[in-house]
Short mmCIF file of C-alpha atoms in Angstrom, two decimals:
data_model
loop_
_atom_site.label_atom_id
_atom_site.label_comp_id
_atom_site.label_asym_id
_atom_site.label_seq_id
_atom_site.Cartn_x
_atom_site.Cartn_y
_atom_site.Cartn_z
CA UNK A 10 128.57 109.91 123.23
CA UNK A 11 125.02 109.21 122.42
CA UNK A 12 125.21 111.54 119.39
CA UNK A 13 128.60 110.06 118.31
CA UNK A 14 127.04 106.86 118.33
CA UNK A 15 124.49 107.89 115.71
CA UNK A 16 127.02 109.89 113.51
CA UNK A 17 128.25 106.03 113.40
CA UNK A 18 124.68 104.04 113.14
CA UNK A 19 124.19 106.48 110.26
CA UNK A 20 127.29 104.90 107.32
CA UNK A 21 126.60 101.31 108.96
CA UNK A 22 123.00 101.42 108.28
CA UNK A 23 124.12 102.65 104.78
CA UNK A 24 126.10 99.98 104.08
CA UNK A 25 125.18 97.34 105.56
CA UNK A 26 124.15 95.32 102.58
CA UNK A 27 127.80 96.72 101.03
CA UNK A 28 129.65 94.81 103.71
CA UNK A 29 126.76 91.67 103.39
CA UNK A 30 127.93 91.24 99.95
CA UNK A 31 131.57 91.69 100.26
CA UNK A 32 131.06 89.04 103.30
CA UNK A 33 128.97 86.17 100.92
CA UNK A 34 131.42 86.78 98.10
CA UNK A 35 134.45 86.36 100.22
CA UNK A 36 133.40 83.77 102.35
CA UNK A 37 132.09 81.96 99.40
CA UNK A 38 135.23 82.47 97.49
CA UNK A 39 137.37 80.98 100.24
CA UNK A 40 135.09 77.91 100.53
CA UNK A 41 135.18 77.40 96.95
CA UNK A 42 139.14 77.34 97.12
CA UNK A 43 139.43 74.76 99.94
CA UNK A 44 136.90 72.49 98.65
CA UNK A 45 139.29 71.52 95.87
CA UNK A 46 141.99 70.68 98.25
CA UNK A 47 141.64 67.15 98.09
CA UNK A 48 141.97 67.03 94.31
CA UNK A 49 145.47 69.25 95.03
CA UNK A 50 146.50 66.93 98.47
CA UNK A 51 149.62 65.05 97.70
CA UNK A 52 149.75 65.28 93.96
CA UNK A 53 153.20 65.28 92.67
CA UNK A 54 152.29 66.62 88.98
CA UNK A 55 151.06 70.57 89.74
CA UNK A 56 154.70 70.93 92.03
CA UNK A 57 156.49 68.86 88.95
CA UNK A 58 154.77 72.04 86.38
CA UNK A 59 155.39 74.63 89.20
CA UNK A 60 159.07 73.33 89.57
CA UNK A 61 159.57 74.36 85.88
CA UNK A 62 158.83 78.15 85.88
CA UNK A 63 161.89 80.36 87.00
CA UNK A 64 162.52 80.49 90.67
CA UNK A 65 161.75 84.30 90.64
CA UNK A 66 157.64 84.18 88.85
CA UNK A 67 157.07 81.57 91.76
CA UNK A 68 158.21 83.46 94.52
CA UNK A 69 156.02 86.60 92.77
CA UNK A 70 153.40 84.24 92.65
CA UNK A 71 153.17 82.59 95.90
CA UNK A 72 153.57 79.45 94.80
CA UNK A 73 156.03 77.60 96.94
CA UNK A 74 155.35 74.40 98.12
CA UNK A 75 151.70 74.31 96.11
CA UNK A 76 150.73 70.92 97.51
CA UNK A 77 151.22 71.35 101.56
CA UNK A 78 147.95 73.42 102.95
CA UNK A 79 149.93 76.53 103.61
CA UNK A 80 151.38 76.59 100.13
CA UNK A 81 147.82 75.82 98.40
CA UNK A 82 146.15 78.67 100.74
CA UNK A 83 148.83 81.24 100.24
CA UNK A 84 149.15 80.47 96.16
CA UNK A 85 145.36 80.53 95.56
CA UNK A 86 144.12 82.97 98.44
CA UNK A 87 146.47 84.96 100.92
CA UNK A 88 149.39 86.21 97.97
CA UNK A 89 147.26 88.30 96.16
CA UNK A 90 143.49 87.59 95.58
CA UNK A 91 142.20 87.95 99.41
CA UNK A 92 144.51 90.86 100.38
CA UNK A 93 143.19 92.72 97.31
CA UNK A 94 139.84 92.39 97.46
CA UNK A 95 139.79 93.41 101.22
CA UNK A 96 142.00 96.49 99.84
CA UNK A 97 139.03 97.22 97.49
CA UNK A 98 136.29 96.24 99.97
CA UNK A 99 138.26 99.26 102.64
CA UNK A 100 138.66 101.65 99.42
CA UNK A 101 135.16 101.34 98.25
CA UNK A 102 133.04 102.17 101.79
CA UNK A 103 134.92 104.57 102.83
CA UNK A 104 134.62 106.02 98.98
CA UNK A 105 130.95 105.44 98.92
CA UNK A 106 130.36 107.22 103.20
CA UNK A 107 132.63 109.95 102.23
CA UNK A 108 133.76 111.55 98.67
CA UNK A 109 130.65 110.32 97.15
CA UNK A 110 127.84 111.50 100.03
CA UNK A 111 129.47 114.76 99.82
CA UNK A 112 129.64 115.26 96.32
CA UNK A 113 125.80 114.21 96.35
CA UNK A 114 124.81 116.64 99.32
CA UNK A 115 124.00 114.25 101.10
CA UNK A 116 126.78 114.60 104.37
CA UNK A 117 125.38 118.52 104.31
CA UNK A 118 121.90 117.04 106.05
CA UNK A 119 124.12 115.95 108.95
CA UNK A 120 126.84 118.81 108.73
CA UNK A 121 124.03 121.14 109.16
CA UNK A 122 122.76 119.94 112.62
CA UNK A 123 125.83 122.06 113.64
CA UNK A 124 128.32 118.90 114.47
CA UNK A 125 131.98 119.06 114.06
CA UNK A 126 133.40 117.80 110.61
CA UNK A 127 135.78 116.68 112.28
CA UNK A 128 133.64 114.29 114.21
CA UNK A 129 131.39 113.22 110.80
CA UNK A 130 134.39 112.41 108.94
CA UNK A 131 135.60 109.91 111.90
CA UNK A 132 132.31 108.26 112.53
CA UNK A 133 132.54 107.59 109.07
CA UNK A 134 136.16 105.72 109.18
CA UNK A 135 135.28 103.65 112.55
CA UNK A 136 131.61 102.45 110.53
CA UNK A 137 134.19 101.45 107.64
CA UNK A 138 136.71 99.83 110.41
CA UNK A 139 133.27 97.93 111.51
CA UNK A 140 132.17 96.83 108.40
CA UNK A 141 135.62 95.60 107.29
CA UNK A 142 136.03 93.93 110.54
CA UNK A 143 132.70 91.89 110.25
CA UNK A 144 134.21 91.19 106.49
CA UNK A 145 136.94 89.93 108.11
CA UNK A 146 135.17 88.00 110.45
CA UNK A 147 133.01 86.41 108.03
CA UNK A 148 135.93 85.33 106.30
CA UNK A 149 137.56 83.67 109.18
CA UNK A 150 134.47 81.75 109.91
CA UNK A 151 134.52 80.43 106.48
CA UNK A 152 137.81 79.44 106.11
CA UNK A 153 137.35 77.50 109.51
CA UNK A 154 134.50 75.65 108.33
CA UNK A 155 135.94 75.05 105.29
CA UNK A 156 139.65 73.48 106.44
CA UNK A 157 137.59 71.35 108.79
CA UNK A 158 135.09 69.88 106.67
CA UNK A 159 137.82 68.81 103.57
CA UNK A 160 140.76 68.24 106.01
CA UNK A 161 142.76 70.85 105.23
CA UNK A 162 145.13 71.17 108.51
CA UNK A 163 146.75 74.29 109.12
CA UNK A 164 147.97 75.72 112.37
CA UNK A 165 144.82 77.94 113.13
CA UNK A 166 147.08 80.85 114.90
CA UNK A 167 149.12 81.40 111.90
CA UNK A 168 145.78 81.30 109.70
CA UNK A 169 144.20 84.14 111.53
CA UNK A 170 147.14 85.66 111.95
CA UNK A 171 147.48 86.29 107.92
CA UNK A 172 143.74 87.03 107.65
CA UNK A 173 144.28 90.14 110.00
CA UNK A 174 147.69 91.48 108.13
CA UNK A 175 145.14 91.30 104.96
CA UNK A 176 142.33 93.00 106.69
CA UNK A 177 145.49 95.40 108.56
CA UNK A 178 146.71 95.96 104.38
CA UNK A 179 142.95 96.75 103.65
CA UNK A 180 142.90 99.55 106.24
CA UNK A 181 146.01 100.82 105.20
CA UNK A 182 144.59 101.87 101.93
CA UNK A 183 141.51 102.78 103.30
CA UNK A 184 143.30 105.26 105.54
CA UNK A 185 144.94 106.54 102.50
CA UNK A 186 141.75 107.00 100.90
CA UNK A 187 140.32 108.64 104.18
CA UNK A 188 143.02 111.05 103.65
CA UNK A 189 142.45 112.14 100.06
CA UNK A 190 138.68 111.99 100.61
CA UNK A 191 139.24 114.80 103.77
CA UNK A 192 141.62 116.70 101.46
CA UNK A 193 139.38 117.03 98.15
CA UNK A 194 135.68 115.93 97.66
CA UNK A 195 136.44 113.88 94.31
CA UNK A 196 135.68 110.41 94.16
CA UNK A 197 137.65 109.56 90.94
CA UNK A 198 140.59 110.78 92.98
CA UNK A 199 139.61 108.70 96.16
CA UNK A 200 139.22 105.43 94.44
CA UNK A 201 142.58 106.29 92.00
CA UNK A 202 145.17 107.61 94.71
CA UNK A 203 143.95 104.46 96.87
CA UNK A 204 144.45 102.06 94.23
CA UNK A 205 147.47 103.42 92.34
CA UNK A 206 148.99 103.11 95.77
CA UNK A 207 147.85 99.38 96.53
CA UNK A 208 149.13 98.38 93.47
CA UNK A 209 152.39 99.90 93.23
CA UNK A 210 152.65 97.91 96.54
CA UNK A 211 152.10 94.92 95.31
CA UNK A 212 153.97 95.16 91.81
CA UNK A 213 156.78 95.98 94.23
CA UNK A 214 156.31 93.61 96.53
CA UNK A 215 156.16 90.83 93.83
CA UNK A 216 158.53 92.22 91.06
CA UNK A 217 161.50 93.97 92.52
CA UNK A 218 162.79 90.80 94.14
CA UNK A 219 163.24 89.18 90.23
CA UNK A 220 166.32 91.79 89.94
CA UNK A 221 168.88 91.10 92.45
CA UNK A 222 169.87 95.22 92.62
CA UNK A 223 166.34 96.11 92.88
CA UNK A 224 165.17 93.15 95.64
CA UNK A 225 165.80 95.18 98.72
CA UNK A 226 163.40 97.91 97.76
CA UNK A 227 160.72 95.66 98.29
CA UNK A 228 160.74 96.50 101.97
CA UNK A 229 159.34 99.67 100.88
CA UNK A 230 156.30 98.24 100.24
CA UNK A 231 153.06 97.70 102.67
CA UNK A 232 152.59 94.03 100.94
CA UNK A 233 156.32 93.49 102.11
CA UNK A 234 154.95 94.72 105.85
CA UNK A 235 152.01 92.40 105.52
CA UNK A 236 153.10 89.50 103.82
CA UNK A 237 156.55 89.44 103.53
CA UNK A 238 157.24 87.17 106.59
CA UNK A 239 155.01 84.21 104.96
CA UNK A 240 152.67 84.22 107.87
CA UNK A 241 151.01 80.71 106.98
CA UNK A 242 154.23 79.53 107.82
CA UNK A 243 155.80 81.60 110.52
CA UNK A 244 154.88 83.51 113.17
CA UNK A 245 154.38 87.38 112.45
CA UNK A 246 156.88 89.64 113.89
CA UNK A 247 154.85 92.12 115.97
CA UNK A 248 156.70 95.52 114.32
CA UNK A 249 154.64 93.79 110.57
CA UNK A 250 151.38 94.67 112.70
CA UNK A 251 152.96 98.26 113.63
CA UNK A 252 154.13 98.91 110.20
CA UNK A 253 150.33 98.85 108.66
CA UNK A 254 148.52 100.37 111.80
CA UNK A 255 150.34 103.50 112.85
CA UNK A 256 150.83 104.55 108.95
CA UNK A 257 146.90 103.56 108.72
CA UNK A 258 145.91 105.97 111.77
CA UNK A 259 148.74 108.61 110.46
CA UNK A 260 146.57 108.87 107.60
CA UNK A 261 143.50 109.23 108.46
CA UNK A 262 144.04 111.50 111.52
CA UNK A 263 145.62 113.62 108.02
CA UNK A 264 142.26 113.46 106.95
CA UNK A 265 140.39 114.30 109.41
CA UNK A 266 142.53 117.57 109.99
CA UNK A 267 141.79 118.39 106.01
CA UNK A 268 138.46 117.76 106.10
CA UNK A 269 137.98 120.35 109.52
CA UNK A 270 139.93 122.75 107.38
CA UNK A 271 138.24 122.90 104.08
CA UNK A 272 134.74 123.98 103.09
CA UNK A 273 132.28 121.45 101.98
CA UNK A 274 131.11 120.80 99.12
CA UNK A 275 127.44 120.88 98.32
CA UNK A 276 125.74 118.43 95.81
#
């Protein structure tokens, strides 16, 4: 266990100031966001203007009921922009502590102390699901803060229970990236094949329900899983958790299978 542990240290020393930066940016974003919630709190004009698009670019939009806190949170946050960028936060360590270490020939200084791939490859995914987590974390600490110092009142189980279906969504596609990154050493296809997927998901998610044939596709999509059940809102059906995680560990046990298969490459 000891030498587990410090296949793990290893990628969380290495990006440590990766997740730092994802956390200040996030955290700062979301504080940002609330603090102009009292310019937004019980003006009639923005929902008057929102009133007037079609029914359908709202709903793809996220936003319903703009000027109550859930509606303001899910519109300018928890729809698109915080679910995304945890997406690429996943996508991008697990990119930069796999594909790209062994393309650089780096991972062969640790694969040559005679340790399983198998095990290298998964110390790498739980630093990522460590890093993300503290992301997360961060996040949630902000958002807090932020609620309580401009008033913003929200039912705080419903809160964190949307900012862990984003962070779930994140892991999703960093599991898919965990498998492309065991199957091939190619960073261009890590990032693309991770991304391509996440936003398919979302275009899905958001789009499909504007044509009536097309709407119940959109259950299809991980978004849909995540999101679907407006979570500020309502409490989260328990199969919506199930739905990310088991695909999520699916996919990167895939990966972790490749990777024991496949030679290495050297940088």
């Amino acid at each position: 266990m000891g030498r587990f542990a410090e296949l793990v240290a290893i990628p969380l020393r290495a990006m440590r100031r990766a997740v730092l930066w994802w956390s200040v940016g996030l955290a700062a974003l979301i504080a940002a966001t609330v603090a102009f919630w009292p310019a937004f709190r019980g003006t009639s004009g923005i929902s008057s203007a929102i009133d007037q698009l079609p029914g359908g670019l709202v709903q793809a939009l996220g936003l319903q009921d703009f000027n109550t806190p859930a509606g303001y949170l899910r519109g300018n946050l928890y729809e698109l922009f915080i679910p995304l960028l945890l997406t690429l936060a996943a996508i991008s360590l697990v990119m930069g502590q796999t594909a790209s270490e062994e393309t650089s020939g780096r991972m062969e200084l640790i694969l040559a102390q005679s340790v399983d791939h198998r095990a290298v490859l998964l110390a790498r995914a739980i630093a990522v699901l460590i890093g993300l987590t503290l992301i997360t974390a961060a996040m949630a600490v902000a958002q807090l803060v932020a609620d309580g110092l401009v008033g913003l009142a929200i039912d705080v189980s419903l809160l964190l229970s949307t900012i862990i279906l984003c962070m779930l969504l994140g892991l999703f596609h960093g599991a898919i990236a965990i498998a492309t990154a065991g199957a091939m050493a190619r960073p261009p296809a890590v990032l693309g094949i991770a991304i391509a997927v996440a936003l398919a998901g979302y275009f899905g998610a958001a789009l499909l329900p504007l044509v009536d044939a097309l709407a119940p596709w959109r259950q299809l999509s991980p978004w849909y899983w995540a999101l679907g059940g407006n979570p500020l809102i309502t409490p989260t059906e328990f199969w919506r958790y199930a739905a990310l995680a088991l695909p999520a560990v699916g996919f990167a046990l895939f990966g972790l299978i490749a990777f024991g298969r496949r030679d290495i490459a050297s940088g």
